[in-house]
Structure formats: structure tokens, C-alpha cells
PDB file of C-alpha atoms and ligand atoms in Angstrom:
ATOM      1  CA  UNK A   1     129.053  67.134-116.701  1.00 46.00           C
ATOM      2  CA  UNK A   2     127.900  66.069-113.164  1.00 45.00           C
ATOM      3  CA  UNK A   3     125.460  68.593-113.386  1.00 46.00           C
ATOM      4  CA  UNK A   4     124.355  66.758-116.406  1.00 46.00           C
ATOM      5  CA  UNK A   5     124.044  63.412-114.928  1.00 43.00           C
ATOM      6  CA  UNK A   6     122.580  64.509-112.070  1.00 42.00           C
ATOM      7  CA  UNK A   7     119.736  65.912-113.686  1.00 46.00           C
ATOM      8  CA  UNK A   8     119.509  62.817-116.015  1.00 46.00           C
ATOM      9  CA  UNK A   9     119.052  60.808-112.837  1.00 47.00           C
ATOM     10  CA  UNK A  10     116.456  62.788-111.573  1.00 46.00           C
ATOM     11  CA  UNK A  11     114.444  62.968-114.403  1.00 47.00           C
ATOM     12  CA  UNK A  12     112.083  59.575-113.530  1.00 51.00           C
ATOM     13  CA  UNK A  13     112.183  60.635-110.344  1.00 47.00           C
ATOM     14  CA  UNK A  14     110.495  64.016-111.060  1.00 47.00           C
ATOM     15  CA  UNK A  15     108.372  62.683-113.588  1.00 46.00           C
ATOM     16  CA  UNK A  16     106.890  60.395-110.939  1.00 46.00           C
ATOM     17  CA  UNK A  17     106.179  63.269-108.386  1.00 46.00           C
ATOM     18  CA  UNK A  18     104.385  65.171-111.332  1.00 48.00           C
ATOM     19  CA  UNK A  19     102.066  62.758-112.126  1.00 50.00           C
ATOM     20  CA  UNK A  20     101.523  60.844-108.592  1.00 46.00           C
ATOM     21  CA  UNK A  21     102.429  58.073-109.517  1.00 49.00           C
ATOM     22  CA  UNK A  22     103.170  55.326-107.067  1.00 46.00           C
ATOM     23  CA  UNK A  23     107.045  55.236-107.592  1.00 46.00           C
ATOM     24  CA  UNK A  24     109.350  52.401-106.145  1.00 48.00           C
ATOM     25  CA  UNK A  25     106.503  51.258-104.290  1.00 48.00           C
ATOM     26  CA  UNK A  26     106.935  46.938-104.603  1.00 56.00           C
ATOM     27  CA  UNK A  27     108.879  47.563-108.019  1.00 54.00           C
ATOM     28  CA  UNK A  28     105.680  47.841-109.588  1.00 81.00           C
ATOM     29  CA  UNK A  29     105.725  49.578-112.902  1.00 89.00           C
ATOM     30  CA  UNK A  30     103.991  52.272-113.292  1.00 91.00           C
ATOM     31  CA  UNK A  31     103.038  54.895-116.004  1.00 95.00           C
ATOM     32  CA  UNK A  32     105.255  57.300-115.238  1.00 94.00           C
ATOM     33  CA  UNK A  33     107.984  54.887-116.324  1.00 94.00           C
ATOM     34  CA  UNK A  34     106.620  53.639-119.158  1.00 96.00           C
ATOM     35  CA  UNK A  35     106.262  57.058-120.705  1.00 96.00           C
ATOM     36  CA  UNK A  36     109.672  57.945-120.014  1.00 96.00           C
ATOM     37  CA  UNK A  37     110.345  54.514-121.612  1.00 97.00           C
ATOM     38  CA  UNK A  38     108.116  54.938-124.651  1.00 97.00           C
ATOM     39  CA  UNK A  39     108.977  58.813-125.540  1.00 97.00           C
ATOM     40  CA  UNK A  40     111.368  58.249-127.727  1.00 98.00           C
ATOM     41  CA  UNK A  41     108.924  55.731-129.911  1.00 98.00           C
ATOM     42  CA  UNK A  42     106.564  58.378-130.268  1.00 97.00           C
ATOM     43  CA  UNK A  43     107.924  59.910-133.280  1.00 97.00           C
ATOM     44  CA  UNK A  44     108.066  56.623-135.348  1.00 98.00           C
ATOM     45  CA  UNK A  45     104.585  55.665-133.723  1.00 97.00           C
ATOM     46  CA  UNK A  46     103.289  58.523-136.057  1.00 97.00           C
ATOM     47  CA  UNK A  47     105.258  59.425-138.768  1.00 97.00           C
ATOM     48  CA  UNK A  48     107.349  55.114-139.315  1.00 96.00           C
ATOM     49  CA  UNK A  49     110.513  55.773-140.929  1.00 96.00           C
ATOM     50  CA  UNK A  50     113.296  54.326-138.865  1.00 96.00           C
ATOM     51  CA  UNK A  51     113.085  53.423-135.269  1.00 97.00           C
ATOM     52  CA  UNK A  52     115.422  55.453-133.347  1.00 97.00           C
ATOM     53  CA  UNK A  53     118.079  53.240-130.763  1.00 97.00           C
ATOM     54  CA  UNK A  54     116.343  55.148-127.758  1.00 97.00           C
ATOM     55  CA  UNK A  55     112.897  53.633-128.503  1.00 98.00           C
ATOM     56  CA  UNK A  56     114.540  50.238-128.983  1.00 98.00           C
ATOM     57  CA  UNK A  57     116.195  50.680-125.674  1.00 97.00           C
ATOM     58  CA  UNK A  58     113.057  51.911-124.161  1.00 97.00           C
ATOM     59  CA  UNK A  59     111.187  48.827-125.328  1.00 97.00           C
ATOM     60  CA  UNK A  60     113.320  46.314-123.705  1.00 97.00           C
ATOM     61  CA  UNK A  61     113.381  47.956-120.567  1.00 96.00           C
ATOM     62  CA  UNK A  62     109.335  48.208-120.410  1.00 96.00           C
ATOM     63  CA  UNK A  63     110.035  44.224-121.968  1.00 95.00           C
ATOM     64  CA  UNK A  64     112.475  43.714-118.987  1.00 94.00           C
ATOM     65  CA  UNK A  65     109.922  45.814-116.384  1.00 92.00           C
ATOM     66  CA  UNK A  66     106.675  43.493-117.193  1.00 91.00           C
ATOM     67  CA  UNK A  67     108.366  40.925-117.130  1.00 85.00           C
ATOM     68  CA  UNK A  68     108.059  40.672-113.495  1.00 83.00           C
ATOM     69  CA  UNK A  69     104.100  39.763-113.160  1.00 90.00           C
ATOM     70  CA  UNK A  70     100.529  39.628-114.781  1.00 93.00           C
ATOM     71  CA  UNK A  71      99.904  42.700-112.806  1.00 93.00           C
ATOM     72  CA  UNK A  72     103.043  44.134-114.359  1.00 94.00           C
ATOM     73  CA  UNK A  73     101.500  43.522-117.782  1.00 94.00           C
ATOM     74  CA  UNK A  74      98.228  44.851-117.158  1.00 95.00           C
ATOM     75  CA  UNK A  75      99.545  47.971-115.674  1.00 95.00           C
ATOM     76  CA  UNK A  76     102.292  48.682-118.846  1.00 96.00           C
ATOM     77  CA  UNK A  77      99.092  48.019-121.089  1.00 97.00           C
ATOM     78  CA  UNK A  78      96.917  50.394-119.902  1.00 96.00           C
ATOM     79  CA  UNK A  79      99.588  53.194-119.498  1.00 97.00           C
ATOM     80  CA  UNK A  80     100.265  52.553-123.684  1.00 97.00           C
ATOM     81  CA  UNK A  81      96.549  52.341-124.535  1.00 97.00           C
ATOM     82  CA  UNK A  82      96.148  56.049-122.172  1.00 96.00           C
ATOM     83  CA  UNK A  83      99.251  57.502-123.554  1.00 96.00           C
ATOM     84  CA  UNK A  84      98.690  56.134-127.407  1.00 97.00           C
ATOM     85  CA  UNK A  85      95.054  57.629-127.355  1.00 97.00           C
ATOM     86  CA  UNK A  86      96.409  61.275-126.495  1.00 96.00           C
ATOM     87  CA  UNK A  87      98.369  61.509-129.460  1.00 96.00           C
ATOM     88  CA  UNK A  88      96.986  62.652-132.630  1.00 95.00           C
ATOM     89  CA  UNK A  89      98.064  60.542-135.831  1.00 96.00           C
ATOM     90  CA  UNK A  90      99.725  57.688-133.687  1.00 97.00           C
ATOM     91  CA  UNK A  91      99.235  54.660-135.286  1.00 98.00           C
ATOM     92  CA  UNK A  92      98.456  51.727-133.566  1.00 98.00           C
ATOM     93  CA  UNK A  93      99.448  48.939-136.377  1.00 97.00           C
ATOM     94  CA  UNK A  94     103.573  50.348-136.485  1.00 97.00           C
ATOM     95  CA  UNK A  95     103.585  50.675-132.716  1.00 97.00           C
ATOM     96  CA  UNK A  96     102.493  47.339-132.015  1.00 98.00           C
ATOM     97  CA  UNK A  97     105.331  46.141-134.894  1.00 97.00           C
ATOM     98  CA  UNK A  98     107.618  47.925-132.784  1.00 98.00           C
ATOM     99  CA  UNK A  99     108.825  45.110-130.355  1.00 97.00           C
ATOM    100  CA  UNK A 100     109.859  42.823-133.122  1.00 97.00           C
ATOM    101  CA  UNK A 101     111.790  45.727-134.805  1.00 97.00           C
ATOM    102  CA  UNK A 102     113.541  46.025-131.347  1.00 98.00           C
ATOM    103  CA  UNK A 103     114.093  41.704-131.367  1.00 97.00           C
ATOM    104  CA  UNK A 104     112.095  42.219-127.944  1.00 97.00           C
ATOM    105  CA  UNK A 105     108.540  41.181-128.833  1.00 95.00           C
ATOM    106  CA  UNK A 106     105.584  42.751-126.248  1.00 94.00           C
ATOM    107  CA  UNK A 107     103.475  39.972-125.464  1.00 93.00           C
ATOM    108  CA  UNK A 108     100.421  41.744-126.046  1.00 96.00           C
ATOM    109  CA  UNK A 109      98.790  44.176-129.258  1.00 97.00           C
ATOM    110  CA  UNK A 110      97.317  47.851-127.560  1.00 97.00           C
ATOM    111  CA  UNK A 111      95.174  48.709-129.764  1.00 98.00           C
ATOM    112  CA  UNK A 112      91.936  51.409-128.746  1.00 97.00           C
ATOM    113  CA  UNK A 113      89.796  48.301-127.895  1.00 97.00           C
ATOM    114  CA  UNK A 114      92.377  46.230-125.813  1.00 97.00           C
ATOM    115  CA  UNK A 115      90.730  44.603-122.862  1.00 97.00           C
ATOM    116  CA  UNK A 116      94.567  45.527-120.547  1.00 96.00           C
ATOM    117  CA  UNK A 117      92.225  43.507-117.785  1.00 95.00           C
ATOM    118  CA  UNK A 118      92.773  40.150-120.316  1.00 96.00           C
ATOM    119  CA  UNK A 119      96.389  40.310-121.083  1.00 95.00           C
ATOM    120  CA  UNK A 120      98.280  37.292-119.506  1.00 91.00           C
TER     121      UNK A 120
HETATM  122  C1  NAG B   1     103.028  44.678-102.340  1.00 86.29           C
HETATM  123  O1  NAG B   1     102.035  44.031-103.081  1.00 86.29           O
HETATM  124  C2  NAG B   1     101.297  43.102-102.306  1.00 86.29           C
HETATM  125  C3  NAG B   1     100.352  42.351-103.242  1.00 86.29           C
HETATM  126  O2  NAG B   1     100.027  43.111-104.354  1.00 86.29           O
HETATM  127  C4  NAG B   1     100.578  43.837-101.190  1.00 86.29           C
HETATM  128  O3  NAG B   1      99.819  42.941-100.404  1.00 86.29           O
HETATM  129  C5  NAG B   1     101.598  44.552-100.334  1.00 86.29           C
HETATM  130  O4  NAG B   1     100.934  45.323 -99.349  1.00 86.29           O
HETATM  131  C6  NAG B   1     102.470  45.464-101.185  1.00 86.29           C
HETATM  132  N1  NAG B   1     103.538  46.020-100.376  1.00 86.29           N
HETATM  133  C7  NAG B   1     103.792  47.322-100.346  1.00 86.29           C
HETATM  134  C8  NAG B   1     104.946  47.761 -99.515  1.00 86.29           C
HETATM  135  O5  NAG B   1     103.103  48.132-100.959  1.00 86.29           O
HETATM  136  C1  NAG B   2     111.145  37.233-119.385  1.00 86.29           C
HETATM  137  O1  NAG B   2     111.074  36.110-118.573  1.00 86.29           O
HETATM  138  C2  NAG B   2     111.303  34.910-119.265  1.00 86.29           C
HETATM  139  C3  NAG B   2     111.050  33.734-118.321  1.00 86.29           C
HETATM  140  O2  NAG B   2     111.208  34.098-117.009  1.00 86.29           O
HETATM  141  C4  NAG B   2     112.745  34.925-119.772  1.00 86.29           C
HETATM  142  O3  NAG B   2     113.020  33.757-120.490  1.00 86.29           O
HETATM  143  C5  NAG B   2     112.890  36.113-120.725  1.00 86.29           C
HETATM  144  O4  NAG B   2     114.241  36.212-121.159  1.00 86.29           O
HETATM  145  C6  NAG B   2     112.516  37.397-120.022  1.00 86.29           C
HETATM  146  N1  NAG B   2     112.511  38.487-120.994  1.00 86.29           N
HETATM  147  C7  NAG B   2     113.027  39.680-120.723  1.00 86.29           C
HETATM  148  C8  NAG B   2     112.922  40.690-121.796  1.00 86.29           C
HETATM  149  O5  NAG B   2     113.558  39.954-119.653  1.00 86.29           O
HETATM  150  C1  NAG B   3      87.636  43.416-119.623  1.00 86.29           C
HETATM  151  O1  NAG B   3      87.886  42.117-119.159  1.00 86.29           O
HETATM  152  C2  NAG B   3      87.483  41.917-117.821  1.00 86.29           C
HETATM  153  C3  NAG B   3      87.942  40.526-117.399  1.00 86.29           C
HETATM  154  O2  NAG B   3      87.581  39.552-118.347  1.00 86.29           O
HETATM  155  C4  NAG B   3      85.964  42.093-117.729  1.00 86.29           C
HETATM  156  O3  NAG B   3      85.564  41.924-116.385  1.00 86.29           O
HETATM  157  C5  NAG B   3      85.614  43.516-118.178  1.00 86.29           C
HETATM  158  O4  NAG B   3      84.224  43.667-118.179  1.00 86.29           O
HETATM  159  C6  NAG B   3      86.165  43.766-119.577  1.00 86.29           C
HETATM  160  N1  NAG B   3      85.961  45.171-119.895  1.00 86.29           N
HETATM  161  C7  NAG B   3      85.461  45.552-121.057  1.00 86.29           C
HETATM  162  C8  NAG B   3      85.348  47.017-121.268  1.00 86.29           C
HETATM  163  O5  NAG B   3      85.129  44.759-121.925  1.00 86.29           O
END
């Protein structure tokens, strides 16, 4: 069980160190977060059917996480559009229904052409 946790705990941690990601540095989000965030979306992203609780969770928390600034935004936006384009079959109309499945709207549509530079 603590073994469990522990690892749990460590997982963002280690996910940040893998992909270089500036972690904790001025609370800034950063990709590495909003993939661990997003994962569990991934599956409904291509195939709809019902959106698991995890992905819900995982969109407040980005919600929560960009709240904080423009920059914040920007940042979340890009990671999406970067992680969205790698996987085959996502598609981009359900994942941008997604927030107001969750009751946590994103204020902003990724879609391939997104300007992340214009979101507000
Ligand atoms: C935090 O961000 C501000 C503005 O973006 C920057 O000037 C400052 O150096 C940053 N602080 C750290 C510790 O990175
Ligand atoms: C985002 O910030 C606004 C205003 O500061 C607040 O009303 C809203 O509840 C916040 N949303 C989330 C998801 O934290
Ligand atoms: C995105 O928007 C920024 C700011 O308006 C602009 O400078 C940049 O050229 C745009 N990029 C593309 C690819 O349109």
C-alpha cells in the first residue's frame, strides 16, 4: 500500500524529468502535466462512448491549472494541440465537447489550426 502511493506520487514527478520539462518552476503549467492530466481522455477522444471520471477529473485540474494566467492558457493549448496531433484517429470535435461534459468548460477550441499564441 505505501509502496503504492509512493509510486503514485512520483509519477508527475518522473514524467517531468523524462521529458525536461520545467517542473515547479513559478507554478507554471507545463506539458508534462497536462498529459498526465489528459491521459485518461484519450480513449474517448478517439473512440466517444462515455467519458471516463478520470478524464473529467483531469479536465478540471488542467481547468483549475490555467486558470492562473494568459501564459497559463497558451502553454495548456499548445501541449493539447502537440499531444492531440500524435494520436491517430483522435478527434478534435468530441475532445473539444469534452469540458462541458465535465461541467468545466476550456475556454478555448484546439483544433490542428489553433493560433495557442491568440487564446486569451
Ligand atoms: C517567474 O516568471 C517571471 C515572469 O514570467 C520571471 O521574470 C521570473 O524570473 C520567474 N521566476 C522564476 C523563479 O523562474
Ligand atoms: C477561474 O477563475 C475565475 C475567476 O478568477 C473563477 O470564477 C473560476 O471559478 C475559476 N475556475 C476554475 C475552474 O478554477
Ligand atoms: C499566431 O498569432 C500570433 C499573434 O497574433 C502571430 O504573431 C503569429 O504569426 C500567428 N501564427 C500563425 C501560424 O498564424
Amino acid at each position: 500500500m505505501a509502496k503504492l502511493l509512493c509510486g503514485v506520487a512520483l509519477l508527475p514527478l518522473l514524467i517531468c524529468i523524462l521529458v525536461a520539462a520545467p517542473c515547479v518552476i513559478n507554478a507554471t503549467i507545463n506539458c508534462g502535466e497536462v498529459t498526465i492530466l489528459l491521459t485518461p481522455c484519450i480513449p474517448f477522444g478517439i473512440f466517444g462512448g462515455t467519458v471516463p471520471p478520470d478524464c473529467c477529473k483531469g479536465i478540471k485540474g488542467l481547468n483549475a491549472a490555467q486558470n492562473a494566467s494568459v501564459a497559463d492558457r497558451r502553454t495548456a493549448c499548445s501541449c493539447i494541440q502537440e499531444g492531440a496531433a500524435r494520436i491517430p484517429g483522435i478527434n478534435y470535435d468530441r475532445i473539444n465537447t469534452l469540458g462541458d461534459l465535465c461541467g468545466s468548460p476550456c475556454p478555448y477550441k484546439v483544433y490542428p489550426s489553433t493560433n495557442c499564441s491568440e487564446v486569451s
